[in-house]
C-alpha positions as protocol buffer text, in pm:
chain_id: "A"
residue {
  index: 1
  type: MET
  ca { x: -3242 y: -7677 z: -9009 }
}
residue {
  index: 2
  type: LYS
  ca { x: -2987 y: -7957 z: -9097 }
}
residue {
  index: 3
  type: TYR
  ca { x: -2710 y: -7703 z: -9138 }
}
residue {
  index: 4
  type: ARG
  ca { x: -2771 y: -7547 z: -8806 }
}
residue {
  index: 5
  type: VAL
  ca { x: -2764 y: -7874 z: -8638 }
}
residue {
  index: 6
  type: LEU
  ca { x: -2452 y: -7980 z: -8822 }
}
residue {
  index: 7
  type: PHE
  ca { x: -2290 y: -7654 z: -8731 }
}
residue {
  index: 8
  type: LEU
  ca { x: -2389 y: -7696 z: -8376 }
}
residue {
  index: 9
  type: ILE
  ca { x: -2227 y: -8026 z: -8359 }
}
residue {
  index: 10
  type: LEU
  ca { x: -1912 y: -7916 z: -8518 }
}
residue {
  index: 11
  type: PHE
  ca { x: -1888 y: -7610 z: -8287 }
}
residue {
  index: 12
  type: ILE
  ca { x: -1933 y: -7837 z: -7969 }
}
residue {
  index: 13
  type: ALA
  ca { x: -1691 y: -8085 z: -8110 }
}
residue {
  index: 14
  type: ASN
  ca { x: -1442 y: -7814 z: -8162 }
}
residue {
  index: 15
  type: LEU
  ca { x: -1479 y: -7689 z: -7808 }
}
residue {
  index: 16
  type: THR
  ca { x: -1431 y: -8018 z: -7665 }
}
residue {
  index: 17
  type: ASN
  ca { x: -1109 y: -8074 z: -7862 }
}
residue {
  index: 18
  type: ALA
  ca { x: -977 y: -7737 z: -7811 }
}
residue {
  index: 19
  type: GLN
  ca { x: -615 y: -7725 z: -7658 }
}
residue {
  index: 20
  type: PRO
  ca { x: -563 y: -7453 z: -7398 }
}
residue {
  index: 21
  type: ILE
  ca { x: -295 y: -7214 z: -7465 }
}
residue {
  index: 22
  type: ILE
  ca { x: -128 y: -7249 z: -7123 }
}
residue {
  index: 23
  type: THR
  ca { x: -98 y: -7555 z: -6919 }
}
residue {
  index: 24
  type: ALA
  ca { x: 84 y: -7605 z: -6597 }
}
residue {
  index: 25
  type: ARG
  ca { x: 400 y: -7809 z: -6522 }
}
residue {
  index: 26
  type: THR
  ca { x: 475 y: -7872 z: -6157 }
}
residue {
  index: 27
  type: VAL
  ca { x: 827 y: -7927 z: -6052 }
}
residue {
  index: 28
  type: VAL
  ca { x: 896 y: -8017 z: -5685 }
}
residue {
  index: 29
  type: LEU
  ca { x: 1233 y: -7866 z: -5563 }
}
residue {
  index: 30
  type: ARG
  ca { x: 1421 y: -8050 z: -5278 }
}
residue {
  index: 31
  type: HIS
  ca { x: 1703 y: -7953 z: -5060 }
}
residue {
  index: 32
  type: ASP
  ca { x: 1790 y: -8170 z: -4747 }
}
residue {
  index: 33
  type: THR
  ca { x: 1436 y: -8193 z: -4586 }
}
residue {
  index: 34
  type: GLN
  ca { x: 1307 y: -7874 z: -4743 }
}
residue {
  index: 35
  type: THR
  ca { x: 1068 y: -7886 z: -5051 }
}
residue {
  index: 36
  type: ASP
  ca { x: 912 y: -7611 z: -5244 }
}
residue {
  index: 37
  type: THR
  ca { x: 721 y: -7611 z: -5571 }
}
residue {
  index: 38
  type: LEU
  ca { x: 733 y: -7444 z: -5897 }
}
residue {
  index: 39
  type: HIS
  ca { x: 411 y: -7420 z: -6122 }
}
residue {
  index: 40
  type: ILE
  ca { x: 547 y: -7341 z: -6456 }
}
residue {
  index: 41
  type: PRO
  ca { x: 327 y: -7220 z: -6757 }
}
residue {
  index: 42
  type: ILE
  ca { x: 366 y: -7428 z: -7045 }
}
residue {
  index: 43
  type: VAL
  ca { x: 259 y: -7296 z: -7384 }
}
residue {
  index: 44
  type: ALA
  ca { x: 87 y: -7526 z: -7631 }
}
residue {
  index: 45
  type: ASP
  ca { x: 291 y: -7632 z: -7942 }
}
residue {
  index: 46
  type: LYS
  ca { x: 33 y: -7463 z: -8149 }
}
residue {
  index: 47
  type: TYR
  ca { x: 177 y: -7115 z: -8059 }
}
residue {
  index: 48
  type: PRO
  ca { x: 562 y: -7148 z: -8107 }
}
residue {
  index: 49
  type: ALA
  ca { x: 655 y: -6785 z: -8084 }
}
residue {
  index: 50
  type: LEU
  ca { x: 459 y: -6744 z: -7764 }
}
residue {
  index: 51
  type: LYS
  ca { x: 621 y: -7071 z: -7639 }
}
residue {
  index: 52
  type: LYS
  ca { x: 957 y: -6915 z: -7704 }
}
residue {
  index: 53
  type: ALA
  ca { x: 857 y: -6594 z: -7527 }
}
residue {
  index: 54
  type: LEU
  ca { x: 767 y: -6787 z: -7215 }
}
residue {
  index: 55
  type: SER
  ca { x: 1069 y: -7035 z: -7237 }
}
residue {
  index: 56
  type: TYR
  ca { x: 1249 y: -7138 z: -6927 }
}
residue {
  index: 57
  type: LYS
  ca { x: 1540 y: -6908 z: -6995 }
}
residue {
  index: 58
  type: ASN
  ca { x: 1296 y: -6613 z: -7037 }
}
residue {
  index: 59
  type: LEU
  ca { x: 1107 y: -6693 z: -6715 }
}
residue {
  index: 60
  type: PHE
  ca { x: 1403 y: -6745 z: -6505 }
}
residue {
  index: 61
  type: ASP
  ca { x: 1614 y: -6466 z: -6638 }
}
residue {
  index: 62
  type: GLY
  ca { x: 1856 y: -6646 z: -6852 }
}
residue {
  index: 63
  type: ASP
  ca { x: 1877 y: -6965 z: -6646 }
}
residue {
  index: 64
  type: ASP
  ca { x: 1736 y: -7292 z: -6761 }
}
residue {
  index: 65
  type: LEU
  ca { x: 1506 y: -7507 z: -6544 }
}
residue {
  index: 66
  type: PRO
  ca { x: 1772 y: -7761 z: -6452 }
}
residue {
  index: 67
  type: ASP
  ca { x: 1995 y: -7471 z: -6348 }
}
residue {
  index: 68
  type: VAL
  ca { x: 1727 y: -7347 z: -6109 }
}
residue {
  index: 69
  type: VAL
  ca { x: 1656 y: -7695 z: -5968 }
}
residue {
  index: 70
  type: LYS
  ca { x: 2039 y: -7773 z: -5927 }
}
residue {
  index: 71
  type: ASN
  ca { x: 2075 y: -7428 z: -5750 }
}
residue {
  index: 72
  type: TYR
  ca { x: 1797 y: -7496 z: -5514 }
}
residue {
  index: 73
  type: ALA
  ca { x: 1934 y: -7854 z: -5444 }
}
residue {
  index: 74
  type: SER
  ca { x: 2270 y: -7709 z: -5350 }
}
residue {
  index: 75
  type: CYS
  ca { x: 2150 y: -7452 z: -5098 }
}
residue {
  index: 76
  type: GLY
  ca { x: 1768 y: -7437 z: -5077 }
}
residue {
  index: 77
  type: CYS
  ca { x: 1800 y: -7086 z: -5221 }
}
residue {
  index: 78
  type: GLY
  ca { x: 1741 y: -6891 z: -5549 }
}
residue {
  index: 79
  type: ILE
  ca { x: 1396 y: -6931 z: -5698 }
}
residue {
  index: 80
  type: THR
  ca { x: 1187 y: -7126 z: -5432 }
}
residue {
  index: 81
  type: GLY
  ca { x: 849 y: -7092 z: -5582 }
}
residue {
  index: 82
  type: LEU
  ca { x: 660 y: -6995 z: -5900 }
}
residue {
  index: 83
  type: SER
  ca { x: 299 y: -6972 z: -5971 }
}
residue {
  index: 84
  type: TYR
  ca { x: 106 y: -6783 z: -6247 }
}
residue {
  index: 85
  type: GLN
  ca { x: -234 y: -6654 z: -6330 }
}
residue {
  index: 86
  type: VAL
  ca { x: -362 y: -6600 z: -6678 }
}
residue {
  index: 87
  type: THR
  ca { x: -556 y: -6271 z: -6647 }
}
residue {
  index: 88
  type: TYR
  ca { x: -660 y: -6223 z: -7008 }
}
residue {
  index: 89
  type: GLN
  ca { x: -701 y: -6452 z: -7298 }
}
residue {
  index: 90
  type: LYS
  ca { x: -893 y: -6306 z: -7597 }
}
residue {
  index: 91
  type: ASN
  ca { x: -858 y: -6141 z: -7938 }
}
residue {
  index: 92
  type: ASN
  ca { x: -506 y: -6322 z: -7989 }
}
residue {
  index: 93
  type: ILE
  ca { x: -384 y: -6151 z: -7664 }
}
residue {
  index: 94
  type: LEU
  ca { x: -260 y: -6333 z: -7362 }
}
residue {
  index: 95
  type: SER
  ca { x: -180 y: -6148 z: -7022 }
}
residue {
  index: 96
  type: ILE
  ca { x: -7 y: -6354 z: -6756 }
}
residue {
  index: 97
  type: VAL
  ca { x: 105 y: -6276 z: -6406 }
}
residue {
  index: 98
  type: LEU
  ca { x: 407 y: -6470 z: -6275 }
}
residue {
  index: 99
  type: TYR
  ca { x: 451 y: -6476 z: -5902 }
}
residue {
  index: 100
  type: PHE
  ca { x: 807 y: -6571 z: -5769 }
}
residue {
  index: 101
  type: GLN
  ca { x: 948 y: -6645 z: -5436 }
}
residue {
  index: 102
  type: THR
  ca { x: 1305 y: -6627 z: -5394 }
}
residue {
  index: 103
  type: THR
  ca { x: 1551 y: -6689 z: -5107 }
}
residue {
  index: 104
  type: ALA
  ca { x: 1905 y: -6545 z: -5067 }
}
residue {
  index: 105
  type: ALA
  ca { x: 2012 y: -6367 z: -4762 }
}
residue {
  index: 106
  type: TYR
  ca { x: 1653 y: -6291 z: -4689 }
}
residue {
  index: 107
  type: PRO
  ca { x: 1330 y: -6426 z: -4852 }
}
residue {
  index: 108
  type: ASP
  ca { x: 1150 y: -6215 z: -5106 }
}
residue {
  index: 109
  type: ASP
  ca { x: 872 y: -6229 z: -5368 }
}
residue {
  index: 110
  type: TYR
  ca { x: 806 y: -6039 z: -5677 }
}
residue {
  index: 111
  type: GLN
  ca { x: 556 y: -6061 z: -5966 }
}
residue {
  index: 112
  type: LYS
  ca { x: 615 y: -6013 z: -6345 }
}
residue {
  index: 113
  type: TYR
  ca { x: 318 y: -5874 z: -6554 }
}
residue {
  index: 114
  type: LEU
  ca { x: 341 y: -5988 z: -6918 }
}
residue {
  index: 115
  type: THR
  ca { x: 117 y: -5938 z: -7208 }
}
residue {
  index: 116
  type: PHE
  ca { x: 182 y: -6096 z: -7552 }
}
residue {
  index: 117
  type: ASP
  ca { x: 44 y: -6133 z: -7902 }
}
residue {
  index: 118
  type: ILE
  ca { x: -16 y: -6506 z: -7914 }
}
residue {
  index: 119
  type: ASN
  ca { x: 76 y: -6547 z: -8274 }
}
residue {
  index: 120
  type: THR
  ca { x: 407 y: -6344 z: -8282 }
}
residue {
  index: 121
  type: GLY
  ca { x: 520 y: -6382 z: -7924 }
}
residue {
  index: 122
  type: GLU
  ca { x: 593 y: -6020 z: -7903 }
}
residue {
  index: 123
  type: PRO
  ca { x: 510 y: -5800 z: -7606 }
}
residue {
  index: 124
  type: TYR
  ca { x: 165 y: -5633 z: -7658 }
}
residue {
  index: 125
  type: PRO
  ca { x: 201 y: -5270 z: -7553 }
}
residue {
  index: 126
  type: ILE
  ca { x: -96 y: -5103 z: -7365 }
}
residue {
  index: 127
  type: THR
  ca { x: -47 y: -4804 z: -7625 }
}
residue {
  index: 128
  type: LYS
  ca { x: -231 y: -5031 z: -7886 }
}
residue {
  index: 129
  type: GLU
  ca { x: -544 y: -5009 z: -7665 }
}
residue {
  index: 130
  type: ILE
  ca { x: -513 y: -4678 z: -7496 }
}
residue {
  index: 131
  type: ASP
  ca { x: -380 y: -4363 z: -7655 }
}
residue {
  index: 132
  type: ALA
  ca { x: -174 y: -4080 z: -7487 }
}
residue {
  index: 133
  type: LYS
  ca { x: -482 y: -3897 z: -7369 }
}
residue {
  index: 134
  type: GLY
  ca { x: -619 y: -4218 z: -7207 }
}
residue {
  index: 135
  type: LEU
  ca { x: -307 y: -4265 z: -7013 }
}
residue {
  index: 136
  type: ASP
  ca { x: -330 y: -3924 z: -6834 }
}
């Protein structure tokens, strides 16, 4: 009985101290009187390979965050919004959807659907879960 209580206490303590894999960083973009917001997924330091896979340069197709902010400040264009949703986080797999808003000659929006092995940062292909027959 003592061991069960101890296990339960340690288990609950571990849950309360558990660091989430993804947290949000909010960046406000400004151009003249116009403002927009980026809600950027930030990976915990515990997962360095995943952190690299979801780095600013990978999120913003080769640009770093200061480049995105500077571009917006100069013209109110480029990436004008970003939000995300973690759609799956289990068994060392993380799936995330990134929702982008952009403005150039016309406003546009698009999504990126990404799935990673949280330990390696490598893309996790659906073929590891479904064989060719299941894809038909």
